[in-house]
mmCIF file of C-alpha atoms and ligand atoms in Angstrom:
data_model
loop_
_atom_site.group_PDB
_atom_site.id
_atom_site.type_symbol
_atom_site.label_atom_id
_atom_site.label_comp_id
_atom_site.label_asym_id
_atom_site.label_seq_id
_atom_site.Cartn_x
_atom_site.Cartn_y
_atom_site.Cartn_z
ATOM 1 C CA MET A 1 137.403 -29.032 127.598
ATOM 2 C CA LYS A 2 139.202 -32.348 127.691
ATOM 3 C CA LEU A 3 142.368 -32.847 129.708
ATOM 4 C CA GLN A 4 145.238 -34.820 128.154
ATOM 5 C CA VAL A 5 148.332 -35.991 129.988
ATOM 6 C CA ALA A 6 151.432 -36.047 127.801
ATOM 7 C CA ILE A 7 153.453 -39.025 128.995
ATOM 8 C CA ASP A 8 156.913 -37.982 127.914
ATOM 9 C CA LEU A 9 158.711 -40.720 129.819
ATOM 10 C CA LEU A 10 161.009 -43.345 128.364
ATOM 11 C CA THR A 11 159.890 -46.780 129.512
ATOM 12 C CA THR A 12 156.659 -48.744 129.295
ATOM 13 C CA ALA A 13 156.842 -49.446 133.022
ATOM 14 C CA ALA A 14 157.075 -45.757 133.863
ATOM 15 C CA ALA A 15 154.293 -44.913 131.417
ATOM 16 C CA LEU A 16 151.987 -47.546 132.902
ATOM 17 C CA GLU A 17 152.735 -46.352 136.415
ATOM 18 C CA LEU A 18 151.978 -42.723 135.555
ATOM 19 C CA ALA A 19 148.862 -43.648 133.577
ATOM 20 C CA GLY A 20 147.653 -45.716 136.506
ATOM 21 C CA ASN A 21 148.125 -42.785 138.862
ATOM 22 C CA VAL A 22 146.433 -40.112 136.763
ATOM 23 C CA ALA A 23 143.938 -41.852 134.466
ATOM 24 C CA GLU A 24 140.945 -41.079 136.669
ATOM 25 C CA TYR A 25 141.597 -37.344 136.269
ATOM 26 C CA VAL A 26 142.252 -37.142 132.531
ATOM 27 C CA ASP A 27 140.335 -37.855 129.339
ATOM 28 C CA ILE A 28 143.239 -38.675 127.051
ATOM 29 C CA LEU A 29 146.441 -40.598 127.741
ATOM 30 C CA GLY A 30 149.007 -39.154 125.339
ATOM 31 C CA LEU A 31 152.062 -41.269 124.661
ATOM 32 C CA GLY A 32 154.927 -38.966 123.714
ATOM 33 C CA ALA A 33 157.194 -39.275 120.712
ATOM 34 C CA PRO A 34 160.261 -39.986 122.899
ATOM 35 C CA LEU A 35 158.391 -42.819 124.645
ATOM 36 C CA ILE A 36 157.262 -44.397 121.371
ATOM 37 C CA LYS A 37 160.737 -44.001 119.863
ATOM 38 C CA SER A 38 162.187 -45.666 122.929
ATOM 39 C CA GLU A 39 159.687 -48.497 123.372
ATOM 40 C CA GLY A 40 158.002 -48.799 120.002
ATOM 41 C CA LEU A 41 154.279 -49.187 119.363
ATOM 42 C CA PRO A 42 153.893 -52.018 121.919
ATOM 43 C CA VAL A 43 153.741 -49.271 124.564
ATOM 44 C CA VAL A 44 150.528 -48.049 122.894
ATOM 45 C CA SER A 45 149.049 -51.547 123.136
ATOM 46 C CA ALA A 46 150.110 -51.894 126.770
ATOM 47 C CA VAL A 47 148.553 -48.597 127.843
ATOM 48 C CA LYS A 48 145.336 -49.198 125.879
ATOM 49 C CA LYS A 49 145.035 -52.682 127.385
ATOM 50 C CA ALA A 50 145.423 -51.240 130.883
ATOM 51 C CA HIS A 51 142.985 -48.369 130.198
ATOM 52 C CA PRO A 52 140.440 -49.494 127.605
ATOM 53 C CA ASP A 53 138.000 -46.810 128.768
ATOM 54 C CA LYS A 54 140.406 -43.940 128.011
ATOM 55 C CA LEU A 55 141.306 -42.344 124.719
ATOM 56 C CA VAL A 56 144.927 -43.189 123.926
ATOM 57 C CA LEU A 57 146.837 -40.799 121.704
ATOM 58 C CA ALA A 58 149.995 -41.934 119.930
ATOM 59 C CA ASP A 59 152.008 -38.734 119.561
ATOM 60 C CA VAL A 60 153.962 -40.103 116.617
ATOM 61 C CA GLN A 61 154.279 -36.657 114.982
ATOM 62 C CA THR A 62 154.199 -38.189 111.510
ATOM 63 C CA MET A 63 155.972 -36.249 108.763
ATOM 64 C CA ASP A 64 155.599 -38.654 105.836
ATOM 65 C CA ALA A 65 153.720 -41.819 104.915
ATOM 66 C CA GLY A 66 150.671 -40.613 106.817
ATOM 67 C CA GLU A 67 148.322 -43.453 105.980
ATOM 68 C CA LEU A 68 150.883 -46.137 106.763
ATOM 69 C CA GLU A 69 152.033 -44.636 110.069
ATOM 70 C CA ALA A 70 148.505 -43.877 111.248
ATOM 71 C CA ASN A 71 147.396 -47.416 110.427
ATOM 72 C CA LEU A 72 150.310 -48.822 112.418
ATOM 73 C CA ALA A 73 149.373 -46.748 115.464
ATOM 74 C CA PHE A 74 145.656 -47.527 115.165
ATOM 75 C CA ALA A 75 146.396 -51.244 114.835
ATOM 76 C CA ALA A 76 148.415 -51.006 118.041
ATOM 77 C CA GLY A 77 145.395 -49.591 119.872
ATOM 78 C CA ALA A 78 145.632 -45.833 119.480
ATOM 79 C CA ASP A 79 142.411 -43.854 119.240
ATOM 80 C CA LEU A 80 144.164 -40.701 118.086
ATOM 81 C CA VAL A 81 147.427 -39.962 116.277
ATOM 82 C CA THR A 82 149.363 -36.807 115.545
ATOM 83 C CA VAL A 83 150.638 -35.680 112.159
ATOM 84 C CA LEU A 84 152.792 -32.589 111.729
ATOM 85 C CA GLY A 85 151.223 -29.549 110.122
ATOM 86 C CA VAL A 86 154.437 -28.843 108.220
ATOM 87 C CA ALA A 87 153.974 -32.126 106.355
ATOM 88 C CA ASP A 88 152.534 -32.246 102.865
ATOM 89 C CA ASP A 89 148.745 -32.139 102.594
ATOM 90 C CA ALA A 90 148.908 -35.638 101.077
ATOM 91 C CA THR A 91 150.530 -36.957 104.256
ATOM 92 C CA ILE A 92 147.830 -35.396 106.421
ATOM 93 C CA ALA A 93 145.070 -36.601 104.103
ATOM 94 C CA GLY A 94 146.526 -40.119 104.191
ATOM 95 C CA ALA A 95 146.399 -40.245 107.979
ATOM 96 C CA ILE A 96 142.859 -38.854 107.961
ATOM 97 C CA LYS A 97 141.807 -41.522 105.452
ATOM 98 C CA ALA A 98 143.199 -44.200 107.756
ATOM 99 C CA ALA A 99 141.359 -42.666 110.724
ATOM 100 C CA ALA A 100 138.064 -42.440 108.862
ATOM 101 C CA GLU A 101 138.244 -46.123 107.974
ATOM 102 C CA CYS A 102 138.363 -47.154 111.629
ATOM 103 C CA ASP A 103 136.443 -44.305 113.268
ATOM 104 C CA LYS A 104 139.514 -42.771 114.893
ATOM 105 C CA GLY A 105 141.019 -39.307 114.795
ATOM 106 C CA VAL A 106 143.978 -37.224 113.681
ATOM 107 C CA ILE A 107 145.373 -34.205 115.481
ATOM 108 C CA VAL A 108 147.539 -32.029 113.264
ATOM 109 C CA ASP A 109 150.335 -30.596 115.372
ATOM 110 C CA LEU A 110 151.237 -27.074 114.251
ATOM 111 C CA ILE A 111 154.648 -26.992 115.920
ATOM 112 C CA GLY A 112 157.041 -25.143 113.620
ATOM 113 C CA VAL A 113 154.264 -23.766 111.382
ATOM 114 C CA ALA A 114 154.736 -20.040 110.793
ATOM 115 C CA ASP A 115 151.108 -19.161 110.013
ATOM 116 C CA LYS A 116 149.249 -21.313 112.501
ATOM 117 C CA VAL A 117 145.877 -19.644 111.903
ATOM 118 C CA SER A 118 145.773 -20.361 108.162
ATOM 119 C CA ARG A 119 147.210 -23.853 108.525
ATOM 120 C CA ALA A 120 144.710 -24.702 111.269
ATOM 121 C CA ARG A 121 141.870 -23.832 108.904
ATOM 122 C CA GLN A 122 143.456 -25.823 106.080
ATOM 123 C CA VAL A 123 143.966 -28.986 108.128
ATOM 124 C CA ARG A 124 140.472 -28.776 109.546
ATOM 125 C CA ALA A 125 139.168 -28.638 105.973
ATOM 126 C CA LEU A 126 141.214 -31.771 105.264
ATOM 127 C CA GLY A 127 139.415 -33.510 108.133
ATOM 128 C CA ALA A 128 141.622 -33.100 111.185
ATOM 129 C CA LYS A 129 139.815 -33.563 114.489
ATOM 130 C CA TYR A 130 141.822 -30.784 116.129
ATOM 131 C CA ALA A 131 144.539 -28.361 115.158
ATOM 132 C CA GLY A 132 147.316 -28.629 117.729
ATOM 133 C CA MET A 133 148.493 -25.228 118.916
ATOM 134 C CA HIS A 134 151.805 -26.467 120.237
ATOM 135 C CA ALA A 135 154.943 -24.785 121.482
ATOM 136 C CA GLY A 136 157.583 -27.469 121.875
ATOM 137 C CA LEU A 137 159.968 -27.832 124.764
ATOM 138 C CA ASP A 138 162.731 -26.020 122.859
ATOM 139 C CA GLU A 139 160.458 -23.116 121.947
ATOM 140 C CA GLN A 140 159.210 -22.825 125.526
ATOM 141 C CA ALA A 141 162.805 -22.460 126.706
ATOM 142 C CA GLN A 142 163.454 -19.449 124.471
ATOM 143 C CA PRO A 143 163.256 -15.963 125.962
ATOM 144 C CA GLY A 144 159.994 -14.217 125.201
ATOM 145 C CA PHE A 145 157.924 -17.383 124.838
ATOM 146 C CA ASP A 146 154.300 -16.313 125.165
ATOM 147 C CA LEU A 147 151.471 -18.793 125.714
ATOM 148 C CA ALA A 148 148.909 -16.019 125.212
ATOM 149 C CA ARG A 149 150.050 -15.674 121.589
ATOM 150 C CA LEU A 150 149.406 -19.363 121.014
ATOM 151 C CA LEU A 151 145.926 -18.995 122.472
ATOM 152 C CA ARG A 152 145.169 -16.052 120.202
ATOM 153 C CA PHE A 153 146.041 -18.241 117.205
ATOM 154 C CA GLY A 154 143.527 -20.802 118.414
ATOM 155 C CA GLU A 155 140.824 -18.219 118.938
ATOM 156 C CA ASP A 156 141.491 -16.569 115.571
ATOM 157 C CA ALA A 157 141.487 -19.837 113.639
ATOM 158 C CA GLY A 158 137.933 -20.606 114.673
ATOM 159 C CA VAL A 159 138.370 -24.390 114.411
ATOM 160 C CA PRO A 160 138.579 -27.053 117.146
ATOM 161 C CA PHE A 161 142.027 -26.882 118.739
ATOM 162 C CA SER A 162 144.221 -28.294 121.451
ATOM 163 C CA VAL A 163 146.923 -26.405 123.337
ATOM 164 C CA ALA A 164 150.289 -27.831 124.408
ATOM 165 C CA GLY A 165 153.348 -26.054 125.669
ATOM 166 C CA GLY A 166 154.120 -25.917 129.350
ATOM 167 C CA VAL A 167 150.467 -25.853 130.411
ATOM 168 C CA LYS A 168 150.077 -25.708 134.194
ATOM 169 C CA LEU A 169 147.567 -25.004 136.930
ATOM 170 C CA THR A 170 148.098 -21.245 136.664
ATOM 171 C CA THR A 171 147.462 -21.157 132.910
ATOM 172 C CA ILE A 172 144.737 -23.758 132.396
ATOM 173 C CA THR A 173 142.022 -21.164 133.073
ATOM 174 C CA ASP A 174 143.281 -19.056 130.175
ATOM 175 C CA ILE A 175 143.265 -22.093 127.921
ATOM 176 C CA GLN A 176 139.694 -23.002 128.709
ATOM 177 C CA GLN A 177 138.557 -19.406 128.350
ATOM 178 C CA ALA A 178 140.233 -19.221 124.938
ATOM 179 C CA GLY A 179 137.847 -21.982 123.865
ATOM 180 C CA ALA A 180 140.337 -24.827 123.523
ATOM 181 C CA ASP A 181 138.887 -28.308 123.149
ATOM 182 C CA VAL A 182 141.858 -30.062 124.750
ATOM 183 C CA ALA A 183 144.528 -28.901 127.199
ATOM 184 C CA VAL A 184 147.673 -31.021 126.987
ATOM 185 C CA VAL A 185 149.791 -31.208 130.133
ATOM 186 C CA GLY A 186 153.145 -32.942 130.276
ATOM 187 C CA GLY A 187 155.827 -31.760 132.681
ATOM 188 C CA SER A 188 153.401 -30.215 135.157
ATOM 189 C CA ILE A 189 152.010 -33.697 135.782
ATOM 190 C CA TYR A 190 154.850 -36.170 135.219
ATOM 191 C CA GLY A 191 157.398 -33.807 136.796
ATOM 192 C CA ALA A 192 155.323 -33.164 139.906
ATOM 193 C CA THR A 193 156.265 -34.661 143.245
ATOM 194 C CA ASP A 194 152.766 -36.134 143.341
ATOM 195 C CA PRO A 195 151.498 -36.552 139.756
ATOM 196 C CA ALA A 196 148.073 -37.784 140.863
ATOM 197 C CA GLN A 197 147.525 -34.711 142.986
ATOM 198 C CA ALA A 198 148.728 -32.443 140.168
ATOM 199 C CA ALA A 199 146.305 -34.109 137.742
ATOM 200 C CA ARG A 200 143.485 -33.943 140.273
ATOM 201 C CA LYS A 201 144.003 -30.202 140.741
ATOM 202 C CA LEU A 202 144.059 -29.610 136.991
ATOM 203 C CA ARG A 203 140.874 -31.658 136.630
ATOM 204 C CA GLY A 204 139.269 -29.616 139.395
ATOM 205 C CA ALA A 205 140.281 -26.354 137.725
ATOM 206 C CA VAL A 206 138.785 -27.475 134.424
ATOM 207 C CA MET A 207 135.560 -28.628 136.052
ATOM 208 C CA TRP A 208 134.973 -25.429 137.923
ATOM 209 C CA LEU A 209 135.745 -22.978 135.179
ATOM 210 C CA PRO A 210 132.933 -21.111 133.460
ATOM 211 C CA VAL A 211 131.755 -22.260 130.050
ATOM 212 C CA PRO A 212 134.130 -20.935 127.340
ATOM 213 C CA ARG A 213 133.203 -17.857 125.325
ATOM 214 C CA THR A 214 131.332 -18.602 122.124
HETATM 215 O O1 5RP B 1 154.791 -32.667 122.518
HETATM 216 C C1 5RP B 1 155.505 -32.334 123.438
HETATM 217 C C2 5RP B 1 156.903 -31.924 123.224
HETATM 218 O O2 5RP B 1 157.179 -31.842 121.852
HETATM 219 C C3 5RP B 1 154.951 -32.329 124.821
HETATM 220 O O3 5RP B 1 154.315 -33.538 125.044
HETATM 221 C C4 5RP B 1 153.978 -31.191 125.002
HETATM 222 O O4 5RP B 1 154.677 -29.971 124.790
HETATM 223 C C5 5RP B 1 153.361 -31.188 126.389
HETATM 224 O O5 5RP B 1 154.359 -31.238 127.360
HETATM 225 P P1 5RP B 1 154.693 -29.982 128.327
HETATM 226 O O6 5RP B 1 153.425 -29.677 129.076
HETATM 227 O O7 5RP B 1 155.790 -30.512 129.211
HETATM 228 O O8 5RP B 1 155.114 -28.870 127.408
#
């Protein structure tokens, strides 16, 4: 399972500092929608330039004009982009076409999708690299939020999937055992007193877990 840090900070300087501190422990540097809205796509170029050996994900959460937006992010240096699962199939297919032309990838983020299992299968058939089982910050804050439910959707879908939504050291075992391909961790790393140590512990937990169920 790959480990992705979600850099939901607001300045390029802060993003570069965090990436510099945690890159050795993660596989994917994810640049959050708030960061890209604040700094624009040059933040993608800056992080990729500083970490050419890492996968850089532009979490642009595209909702329309999939091919155009994906091409913009790829041209800036992104290896992966996100498109929303609630978008039209044509939007998702457009982003996937752009990715295929430059050997990059699209994650379809299923935030806000009611039937995540069916949609995950549909977007995989369209060519998505992963289906993103994602509970957003607002959903996490609601009473009764249940990460286990999100994991069951991933297991039931039977397609490659990532998991995002308040992932932390105490839940990363469950995520790996559910068979996720990527665990996305935001606040538990960037909000930690020592982000490098938090990332190192998460990396250690992932390394030492048993192989996921088949
Ligand atoms: O996409 C996001 C919010 O929409 C976050 O990046 C994602 O939820 C991971 O962050 P956290 O671990 O803090 O939930």
